[in-house]
Amino acid sequence: TYFPRLKFDKKNPTQLKYNDCITIKNIPVEVHNWKIAGKSPLEWLADYLKPRTDKGSQITIDPADAILESGEKEKFLNLIKKVTQLSLKTQLLLSRLSQLKFF
């Protein structure tokens, strides 16, 4: 199935299980260094992609439905790539900013 059910390998943070058939490997460890409210952007993405049911309405929200609607099987794989690059580039930028001397 192409539907994402993201899980990080606790023993090996360079691997992300996308679903039962796909495991993404060689994710840079540095991706996990930049945190927003205690989680890396990839962790936020993994949480976002989990199906959830609204307690009040009992409506189930499953982001994987976007795959069905769009027909883009690589939609979330591409998003994982983008979030990974964003994390790495942000850390690079932050390290460069910390080296600047302000008056």
XYZ file of C-alpha atoms in Angstrom:
103
model
C 0.000 0.000 0.000
C 1.170 3.532 -0.691
C -0.643 5.003 2.273
C 1.802 6.464 4.763
C 2.016 5.246 8.344
C 5.268 6.887 9.358
C 7.312 5.369 12.166
C 10.873 6.142 13.148
C 13.205 3.321 13.986
C 14.045 4.094 17.629
C 17.397 2.314 17.387
C 18.339 3.819 14.033
C 17.137 7.419 13.502
C 18.438 7.329 9.926
C 15.500 5.107 8.949
C 11.847 5.995 8.611
C 9.245 3.347 7.952
C 6.859 4.907 5.451
C 4.428 1.987 5.294
C 4.504 -1.818 5.281
C 6.420 -1.906 1.984
C 8.660 1.166 2.021
C 11.424 2.123 4.449
C 13.336 5.324 3.810
C 17.004 4.902 4.683
C 20.051 7.140 5.026
C 18.181 10.085 6.514
C 20.871 12.390 7.925
C 20.963 12.189 11.726
C 21.284 15.989 11.798
C 17.673 16.259 10.642
C 16.627 15.443 14.201
C 18.792 18.178 15.784
C 16.548 21.119 14.911
C 13.454 21.080 17.119
C 10.260 23.085 17.032
C 8.346 22.806 20.310
C 10.355 19.703 21.204
C 10.016 17.797 17.918
C 11.918 17.733 14.660
C 9.961 18.732 11.549
C 9.955 15.071 10.454
C 8.415 14.091 13.795
C 5.732 16.752 13.298
C 5.073 15.379 9.822
C 4.802 11.826 11.152
C 2.255 13.009 13.738
C 0.303 14.963 11.124
C 0.043 11.997 8.770
C -1.588 9.762 11.387
C -5.326 9.270 10.913
C -7.334 10.849 13.719
C -10.965 10.989 14.717
C -12.591 14.174 15.982
C -14.141 13.376 19.355
C -17.113 15.676 18.897
C -18.182 14.809 15.371
C -16.640 11.318 15.152
C -15.349 12.296 11.700
C -12.113 10.530 10.785
C -9.481 12.683 9.143
C -6.930 10.668 7.209
C -4.314 12.669 5.287
C -3.698 9.593 3.131
C -7.011 10.427 1.462
C -5.055 13.129 -0.379
C -3.258 10.336 -2.234
C -6.558 8.885 -3.374
C -7.921 12.265 -4.408
C -4.830 13.435 -6.265
C -3.589 10.128 -7.628
C -0.055 11.237 -6.672
C 1.436 8.166 -5.031
C 4.677 10.010 -4.262
C 2.951 13.011 -2.657
C 4.106 12.332 0.911
C 7.456 10.870 -0.111
C 8.190 14.193 -1.799
C 7.002 16.046 1.298
C 9.417 14.014 3.445
C 12.254 14.989 1.097
C 11.298 18.659 1.316
C 11.019 18.638 5.111
C 14.395 16.887 5.361
C 16.037 19.525 3.152
C 14.310 22.330 5.066
C 15.669 20.985 8.348
C 19.219 20.670 7.069
C 19.267 24.067 5.361
C 17.742 25.789 8.384
C 20.435 24.358 10.634
C 23.126 25.514 8.218
C 21.620 28.992 8.135
C 21.343 29.143 11.927
C 24.976 28.126 12.338
C 26.058 30.828 9.886
C 23.931 33.424 11.650
C 25.485 32.556 14.999
C 28.922 33.313 13.524
C 27.938 36.836 12.493
C 29.049 39.676 14.704
C 26.586 42.456 15.246
C 27.485 45.894 16.554
